[in-house]
Coordinates of C-alpha atoms in Angstrom, one line a residue:
Chain A
M1 CA 40.4 104.1 86.3
R2 CA 43.2 105.9 88.1
K3 CA 43.4 105.3 91.8
I4 CA 44.4 107.7 94.5
L5 CA 45.3 106.4 98.0
L6 CA 44.3 108.6 101.0
V7 CA 45.9 107.8 104.3
D8 CA 44.2 109.5 107.2
D9 CA 43.0 108.3 110.5
E10 CA 40.0 110.6 110.4
P11 CA 38.7 109.7 106.9
W12 CA 35.4 111.6 107.3
L13 CA 37.5 114.8 107.3
T14 CA 38.3 114.2 103.6
D15 CA 34.8 113.3 102.5
G16 CA 34.6 116.5 100.4
L17 CA 38.0 115.8 98.8
V18 CA 37.0 112.3 97.9
A19 CA 33.7 113.4 96.4
A20 CA 35.5 116.0 94.3
L21 CA 38.2 113.6 93.1
E22 CA 35.7 110.8 92.3
S23 CA 33.6 113.3 90.3
R24 CA 36.8 113.9 88.2
G25 CA 37.1 110.2 87.3
F26 CA 39.4 108.9 90.1
Q27 CA 38.8 106.0 92.4
C28 CA 39.8 106.9 96.0
L29 CA 41.0 104.2 98.3
K30 CA 41.0 105.0 102.0
A31 CA 43.5 103.8 104.6
M32 CA 43.3 104.7 108.3
D33 CA 46.9 104.0 109.3
M34 CA 50.4 103.4 107.9
T35 CA 49.9 99.6 107.8
E36 CA 46.7 99.8 105.9
G37 CA 48.3 102.3 103.5
V38 CA 51.2 100.0 102.7
K39 CA 48.8 97.1 102.3
A40 CA 46.8 99.1 99.7
L41 CA 50.0 100.0 97.9
M42 CA 50.9 96.4 97.6
E43 CA 47.5 95.3 96.3
H44 CA 46.7 98.2 93.9
T45 CA 48.3 100.2 91.2
I46 CA 48.2 103.7 92.7
S47 CA 48.6 107.0 90.8
A48 CA 49.2 109.2 93.8
V49 CA 49.2 109.0 97.6
V50 CA 47.7 111.7 99.8
T51 CA 48.8 111.3 103.4
D52 CA 48.4 112.9 106.8
I53 CA 51.4 113.0 109.3
M54 CA 49.8 112.4 112.7
M55 CA 48.1 109.0 112.5
P56 CA 48.4 105.5 114.0
P57 CA 51.2 103.3 112.6
G58 CA 49.0 100.2 112.7
T59 CA 50.0 96.6 113.5
A60 CA 53.0 96.2 111.1
F61 CA 54.9 99.3 112.3
R62 CA 54.1 99.2 116.1
K63 CA 57.4 100.9 117.1
T64 CA 56.7 103.9 115.0
E65 CA 55.7 107.0 116.9
S66 CA 52.1 108.0 115.9
S67 CA 53.0 111.7 115.8
E68 CA 55.5 111.1 113.1
S69 CA 54.1 108.1 111.2
G70 CA 53.3 110.1 108.1
F71 CA 57.0 110.9 107.7
H72 CA 57.9 107.2 108.1
L73 CA 55.2 106.3 105.5
I74 CA 56.7 108.8 103.0
E75 CA 60.2 107.4 103.5
Y76 CA 58.9 103.8 103.1
I77 CA 57.0 104.7 99.9
Q78 CA 60.0 106.5 98.4
K79 CA 62.2 103.5 99.2
N80 CA 59.8 100.9 97.7
W81 CA 57.9 102.9 95.1
P82 CA 60.4 105.6 94.2
R83 CA 58.3 107.0 91.3
L84 CA 55.1 107.3 93.1
P85 CA 54.0 110.9 93.7
I86 CA 53.1 111.9 97.2
V87 CA 51.0 114.8 98.6
C88 CA 51.1 115.5 102.3
L89 CA 47.8 116.9 103.6
S90 CA 48.4 117.8 107.2
V91 CA 48.6 120.6 109.8
I92 CA 52.3 120.7 110.5
A93 CA 53.7 124.1 111.2
D94 CA 57.3 123.2 111.9
Q95 CA 59.3 124.8 109.0
A96 CA 62.1 122.2 109.3
K97 CA 59.6 119.4 108.7
I98 CA 58.1 121.3 105.8
R99 CA 61.6 121.7 104.3
F100 CA 62.2 118.0 104.8
L101 CA 59.0 117.2 102.7
K102 CA 60.0 119.7 100.0
K103 CA 63.5 118.2 99.8
R104 CA 62.0 114.8 99.3
G105 CA 59.8 116.1 96.5
V106 CA 56.5 115.9 98.5
R107 CA 53.9 118.5 97.8
Y108 CA 52.6 119.9 101.1
L109 CA 49.0 121.2 101.5
R110 CA 47.9 122.6 104.8
K111 CA 44.6 121.3 106.1
G112 CA 42.2 124.1 106.8
E113 CA 44.1 126.7 104.8
T114 CA 44.2 125.2 101.4
P115 CA 40.9 125.6 99.5
L116 CA 39.4 122.4 98.3
S117 CA 39.6 123.5 94.7
T118 CA 43.4 124.0 95.0
A119 CA 43.9 120.7 96.8
V120 CA 42.0 118.9 94.0
E121 CA 43.9 120.7 91.3
V122 CA 47.3 119.8 92.8
I123 CA 46.3 116.2 93.6
V124 CA 44.9 115.6 90.1
A125 CA 48.0 117.2 88.4
V126 CA 50.3 115.0 90.5
A127 CA 48.3 111.8 89.8
E128 CA 48.2 112.6 86.1
G129 CA 52.0 113.2 86.1
R130 CA 51.6 116.9 85.2
I131 CA 53.5 117.8 88.3
V132 CA 56.6 115.6 88.7
R133 CA 58.5 114.8 91.8
L134 CA 61.3 117.2 92.4
P135 CA 64.7 115.5 92.7
S136 CA 65.8 115.1 96.3
Chain B
M1 CA 84.3 144.0 147.4
A2 CA 84.6 140.8 149.5
S3 CA 81.5 138.7 149.4
P4 CA 79.7 138.3 152.7
T5 CA 80.3 135.2 154.7
I6 CA 77.3 133.0 155.6
P7 CA 77.2 131.1 158.8
G8 CA 77.2 127.3 158.5
N9 CA 73.5 126.7 159.2
D10 CA 72.4 129.5 156.9
A11 CA 74.6 128.1 154.1
E12 CA 72.9 124.7 154.4
E13 CA 69.5 126.4 154.3
L14 CA 70.5 128.4 151.3
Q15 CA 71.7 125.2 149.6
R16 CA 68.4 123.5 150.4
L17 CA 66.4 126.4 149.1
R18 CA 68.4 126.4 145.8
G19 CA 67.6 122.8 145.4
E20 CA 64.0 123.4 146.0
I21 CA 63.9 126.3 143.5
A22 CA 65.6 124.1 140.8
A23 CA 63.0 121.3 141.4
L24 CA 60.1 123.8 141.2
R25 CA 61.5 125.3 138.0
L26 CA 61.7 121.9 136.5
E27 CA 58.1 121.2 137.6
L28 CA 57.0 124.5 136.1
E29 CA 58.7 123.7 132.8
E30 CA 57.0 120.3 132.7
T31 CA 53.6 121.9 133.4
Q32 CA 54.1 124.5 130.7
K33 CA 55.1 121.8 128.2
S34 CA 52.0 119.7 129.0
T35 CA 49.8 122.8 128.9
T36 CA 51.1 123.7 125.4
Q37 CA 50.6 120.1 124.3
Y38 CA 47.1 120.1 125.7
L39 CA 46.1 123.4 124.1
Q40 CA 47.5 122.2 120.7
N41 CA 45.4 119.0 121.1
V42 CA 42.3 121.1 121.9
A43 CA 42.9 123.4 118.9
H44 CA 43.2 120.3 116.7
Q45 CA 40.0 118.8 118.1
L46 CA 38.2 122.1 117.3
T47 CA 39.6 122.9 113.9
A48 CA 39.4 119.4 112.4
P49 CA 35.6 119.3 112.2
L50 CA 35.5 122.9 111.1
N51 CA 38.0 122.2 108.2
A52 CA 35.8 119.2 107.2
I53 CA 32.7 121.4 107.2
K54 CA 34.6 124.0 105.0
W55 CA 35.6 121.5 102.4
N56 CA 32.2 119.8 102.4
I57 CA 30.6 123.2 101.7
E58 CA 33.1 123.8 98.9
A59 CA 32.3 120.4 97.5
I60 CA 28.6 121.0 97.6
K61 CA 29.2 124.1 95.4
D62 CA 31.2 122.0 93.0
E63 CA 29.0 121.4 89.9
K64 CA 30.8 118.2 88.9
I65 CA 29.7 116.4 92.1
P66 CA 26.3 114.6 91.6
I67 CA 23.3 115.6 93.9
P68 CA 23.1 112.2 95.8
R69 CA 26.7 112.7 96.8
K70 CA 26.0 116.2 97.9
K71 CA 23.3 114.8 100.2
S72 CA 25.8 112.5 101.9
L73 CA 28.1 115.5 102.3
L74 CA 25.3 117.4 104.1
S75 CA 25.0 114.4 106.5
S76 CA 28.7 114.6 107.1
I77 CA 28.4 118.4 107.9
Y78 CA 25.6 117.6 110.4
S79 CA 27.8 114.9 112.0
Q80 CA 30.8 117.3 112.3
G81 CA 28.5 119.9 113.8
T82 CA 27.4 117.4 116.4
I83 CA 31.0 116.6 117.3
L84 CA 31.8 120.4 117.6
V85 CA 28.7 121.1 119.8
H86 CA 29.7 118.1 122.0
L87 CA 33.3 119.3 122.3
I88 CA 32.3 122.9 123.2
K89 CA 29.8 121.6 125.8
N90 CA 32.6 119.6 127.4
F91 CA 34.8 122.7 127.7
S92 CA 31.9 124.7 129.2
L93 CA 31.1 121.9 131.5
M94 CA 34.8 121.7 132.6
S95 CA 34.9 125.3 133.6
N96 CA 31.8 124.8 135.8
L97 CA 33.0 121.6 137.3
E98 CA 36.5 122.9 138.0
A99 CA 34.9 125.8 139.9
D100 CA 33.7 123.1 142.3
H101 CA 30.1 124.0 141.8
E102 CA 27.6 122.0 143.8
L103 CA 24.7 120.4 141.9
G104 CA 22.3 123.1 143.0
Q105 CA 24.6 125.8 141.5
F106 CA 24.0 124.6 138.0
R107 CA 21.6 126.5 135.8
D108 CA 19.6 123.3 135.2
Q109 CA 18.0 121.6 138.2
P110 CA 17.6 117.8 138.7
E111 CA 14.5 116.4 137.0
I112 CA 12.9 113.1 136.6
I113 CA 14.0 111.4 133.3
S114 CA 13.7 108.0 131.8
P115 CA 17.0 106.2 131.5
L116 CA 15.9 104.3 128.4
R117 CA 14.9 107.5 126.6
L118 CA 18.1 109.1 127.6
A119 CA 20.1 106.2 126.2
I120 CA 18.1 106.2 122.9
N121 CA 18.4 110.0 122.4
Q122 CA 22.1 110.1 123.0
T123 CA 22.8 107.0 120.9
G124 CA 20.7 108.6 118.1
D125 CA 23.0 111.7 118.2
F126 CA 26.1 109.6 117.6
Q127 CA 24.6 107.2 115.1
P128 CA 25.9 109.1 112.0
Q129 CA 29.4 109.2 113.5
A130 CA 29.3 105.5 114.2
T131 CA 28.0 104.7 110.7
E132 CA 30.7 106.8 109.1
S133 CA 33.3 104.8 111.0
S134 CA 31.7 101.5 109.9
K135 CA 30.5 100.7 113.5
K136 CA 27.1 100.0 114.9
L137 CA 25.4 101.5 118.0
E138 CA 22.7 99.5 119.7
V139 CA 20.6 100.1 122.8
R140 CA 19.7 96.8 124.5
M141 CA 16.2 97.8 125.5
L142 CA 15.4 94.6 127.3
T143 CA 18.1 95.3 129.8
F144 CA 16.5 98.7 130.6
D145 CA 13.1 97.0 131.1
R146 CA 14.7 94.4 133.4
V147 CA 16.9 96.8 135.5
F148 CA 14.7 100.0 135.7
G149 CA 11.2 98.7 134.9
D150 CA 9.0 101.8 135.4
D151 CA 11.6 103.5 137.6
S152 CA 13.2 106.8 136.6
L153 CA 16.3 108.8 137.5
R154 CA 16.3 112.2 139.3
V155 CA 19.3 113.9 137.8
V156 CA 20.4 117.1 135.9
K157 CA 19.5 115.8 132.5
N158 CA 22.0 117.8 130.4
L159 CA 24.9 116.8 132.7
I160 CA 24.1 113.1 132.6
A161 CA 23.4 113.3 128.8
Q162 CA 26.9 114.9 128.4
A163 CA 28.5 112.2 130.5
L164 CA 26.8 109.4 128.4
S165 CA 27.8 111.2 125.2
N166 CA 31.5 111.2 126.3
L167 CA 31.3 107.4 126.9
L168 CA 29.7 107.0 123.4
E169 CA 32.2 109.2 121.7
N170 CA 35.1 107.3 123.2
A171 CA 33.6 103.9 122.3
I172 CA 33.2 105.0 118.7
K173 CA 36.7 106.3 118.5
Y174 CA 38.5 103.4 120.1
S175 CA 36.5 100.3 118.9
Y176 CA 37.5 98.1 116.0
T177 CA 35.9 98.7 112.6
G178 CA 32.9 96.5 112.0
T179 CA 32.0 96.0 115.7
T180 CA 28.9 96.9 117.6
I181 CA 28.8 99.2 120.6
Y182 CA 26.1 98.3 123.1
V183 CA 24.3 100.5 125.5
E184 CA 22.7 98.6 128.3
A185 CA 21.4 98.9 131.8
I186 CA 23.0 97.0 134.7
T187 CA 22.6 96.5 138.5
K188 CA 25.5 96.4 140.9
E189 CA 25.5 95.6 144.6
M190 CA 27.5 98.2 146.5
D191 CA 27.7 98.6 150.3
G192 CA 24.7 96.4 150.7
E193 CA 22.6 98.5 148.3
S194 CA 21.5 98.0 144.8
W195 CA 22.9 100.6 142.5
R196 CA 21.7 100.9 138.9
G197 CA 23.5 102.2 135.9
I198 CA 24.0 102.6 132.2
S199 CA 26.9 100.8 130.5
V200 CA 28.6 101.4 127.2
V201 CA 30.3 98.2 126.0
N202 CA 32.7 98.2 123.1
T203 CA 35.3 95.9 121.5
G204 CA 38.5 97.6 120.6
F205 CA 42.0 98.5 121.6
P206 CA 42.6 96.9 125.0
I207 CA 43.1 99.0 128.2
S208 CA 45.7 97.6 130.6
A209 CA 44.8 97.0 134.2
A210 CA 47.3 99.7 135.2
E211 CA 45.6 102.2 132.9
I212 CA 42.0 101.4 134.1
G213 CA 42.5 103.3 137.4
Q214 CA 43.8 106.4 135.6
L215 CA 41.1 106.8 133.0
Q216 CA 39.2 109.4 135.0
N217 CA 42.3 111.6 135.5
R218 CA 42.2 114.8 133.6
G219 CA 44.2 114.6 130.4
F220 CA 45.0 110.9 130.8
R221 CA 44.9 108.9 127.6
G222 CA 45.8 105.2 127.4
N223 CA 48.7 104.1 125.3
A224 CA 46.6 102.2 122.8
A225 CA 44.3 105.2 122.6
K226 CA 47.2 107.6 121.8
Q227 CA 48.5 105.2 119.2
K228 CA 45.2 104.8 117.5
I229 CA 44.0 108.5 117.7
P230 CA 47.1 110.7 118.2
A231 CA 45.0 113.8 119.0
G232 CA 42.6 113.8 121.9
T233 CA 41.8 115.9 124.9
G234 CA 41.6 113.2 127.5
I235 CA 38.8 115.0 129.4
G236 CA 35.8 112.8 128.4
L237 CA 35.9 110.3 131.3
Y238 CA 37.3 112.9 133.7
L239 CA 34.2 115.0 133.1
A240 CA 31.8 112.0 133.2
D241 CA 33.4 111.1 136.6
K242 CA 32.9 114.6 138.0
V243 CA 29.3 114.6 136.8
M244 CA 28.6 111.3 138.4
R245 CA 30.2 112.4 141.7
L246 CA 28.0 115.5 141.8
H247 CA 25.0 113.1 141.6
G248 CA 26.5 110.9 144.4
G249 CA 27.2 108.2 141.8
V250 CA 30.4 106.7 140.4
I251 CA 31.8 105.8 137.1
T252 CA 33.3 102.3 136.8
A253 CA 35.6 100.8 134.1
N254 CA 36.2 97.2 133.4
A255 CA 38.3 95.6 130.6
K256 CA 38.4 92.0 129.6
G257 CA 40.7 91.4 126.6
S258 CA 39.5 93.7 123.9
E259 CA 36.1 94.3 125.6
T260 CA 35.8 97.5 127.6
R261 CA 32.7 98.4 129.7
I262 CA 32.3 101.9 131.2
T263 CA 29.4 102.4 133.5
L264 CA 27.6 105.4 134.9
L265 CA 26.3 104.0 138.3
F266 CA 23.5 105.8 140.2
P267 CA 22.9 105.3 143.9
P268 CA 19.4 104.3 145.1
S269 CA 18.8 107.9 146.2
R270 CA 18.7 108.9 142.5
I271 CA 16.2 106.2 141.5
V272 CA 12.6 107.4 141.5
R273 CA 9.6 105.0 141.6
Q274 CA 7.8 106.9 138.9
A275 CA 7.4 106.5 135.2
V276 CA 8.2 109.5 132.9
R277 CA 5.6 110.6 130.4
S278 CA 7.4 113.4 128.5
D279 CA 10.6 113.1 126.5
P280 CA 13.8 113.5 128.6

């Protein structure tokens, strides 16, 4: 079964997303901070990562600023698992930051504005390799 | 045209005033910055549960999701609704409290309530939130029997309920996964009198001694709290403190390692020797 890793410090906010992905044959793993996310990546074979931006860094990345830890996680993943597709699910409005994500081949879905059906479609396509990472 | 000459003393005064204006301008910029940050936080606090509700409703309409799963999504919607109501009540309470209303100016008047029933009711409201975060909430009933016996509290029920809710919400947010949050009654000797109160005890991110004294300040959030939950309003304990002061009581905070105890303490004048028959 394909696994999708969701990294969000408020996991109950993605209950609907998890239910929709699981009903489409994916197993969802939840991590509540950057440290838990990296640990899950080391222990499982993951098809796609869905991450928030503002979240606690956790014990292994204490010096990371919590308002930016999602960006650090993305950089860390792309350095260590360069082929792993990443979707950013957050509420960032800063265009420079959104451009940064695009440049790194990360799909950005805005929480609260993206319908669940669209989010599921994008995440499933990314996890199945139908949407590939854009070259940085 | 030649610029007018300013006598020595006036020039010094002008210089001093310029310095003062520069300092005030800096202070204003800082205030505006923190207000923007605060409003952004508040907006996040309000929109996050609404977004969760929207997605849960969409998921419930999804035919691929099995019915038992939809039932748990309904519980999640209920839980998010509770969070929203609680938040909105806090903002409404803040406007009343900051207008320096006296207890008698509130719509609700003090009434006699059972501290145990109050603890049970508020804890029940937060049970789904605790369960979703893999934490347990437990009221230590024997402590209430021991401390209050048949005695009751004469307070504005909704205000005290909101203060206790704020304590519970913080405890759920900032405690470690898999731990139990206890609600218990305690007695404390203050100024030669016996005060009684309701404590919320949790095990989680430690609060430093320096931070303890600032917890009741409006907008203050401890370092560990900010690292763990980046978004937060920092008004929960501030409001609880104001509510307690209105009742002539206090809020106390103690931290020992990873255990934090926050207590709503009532003076003897709020304790009534009378049992309550109806629900609080």
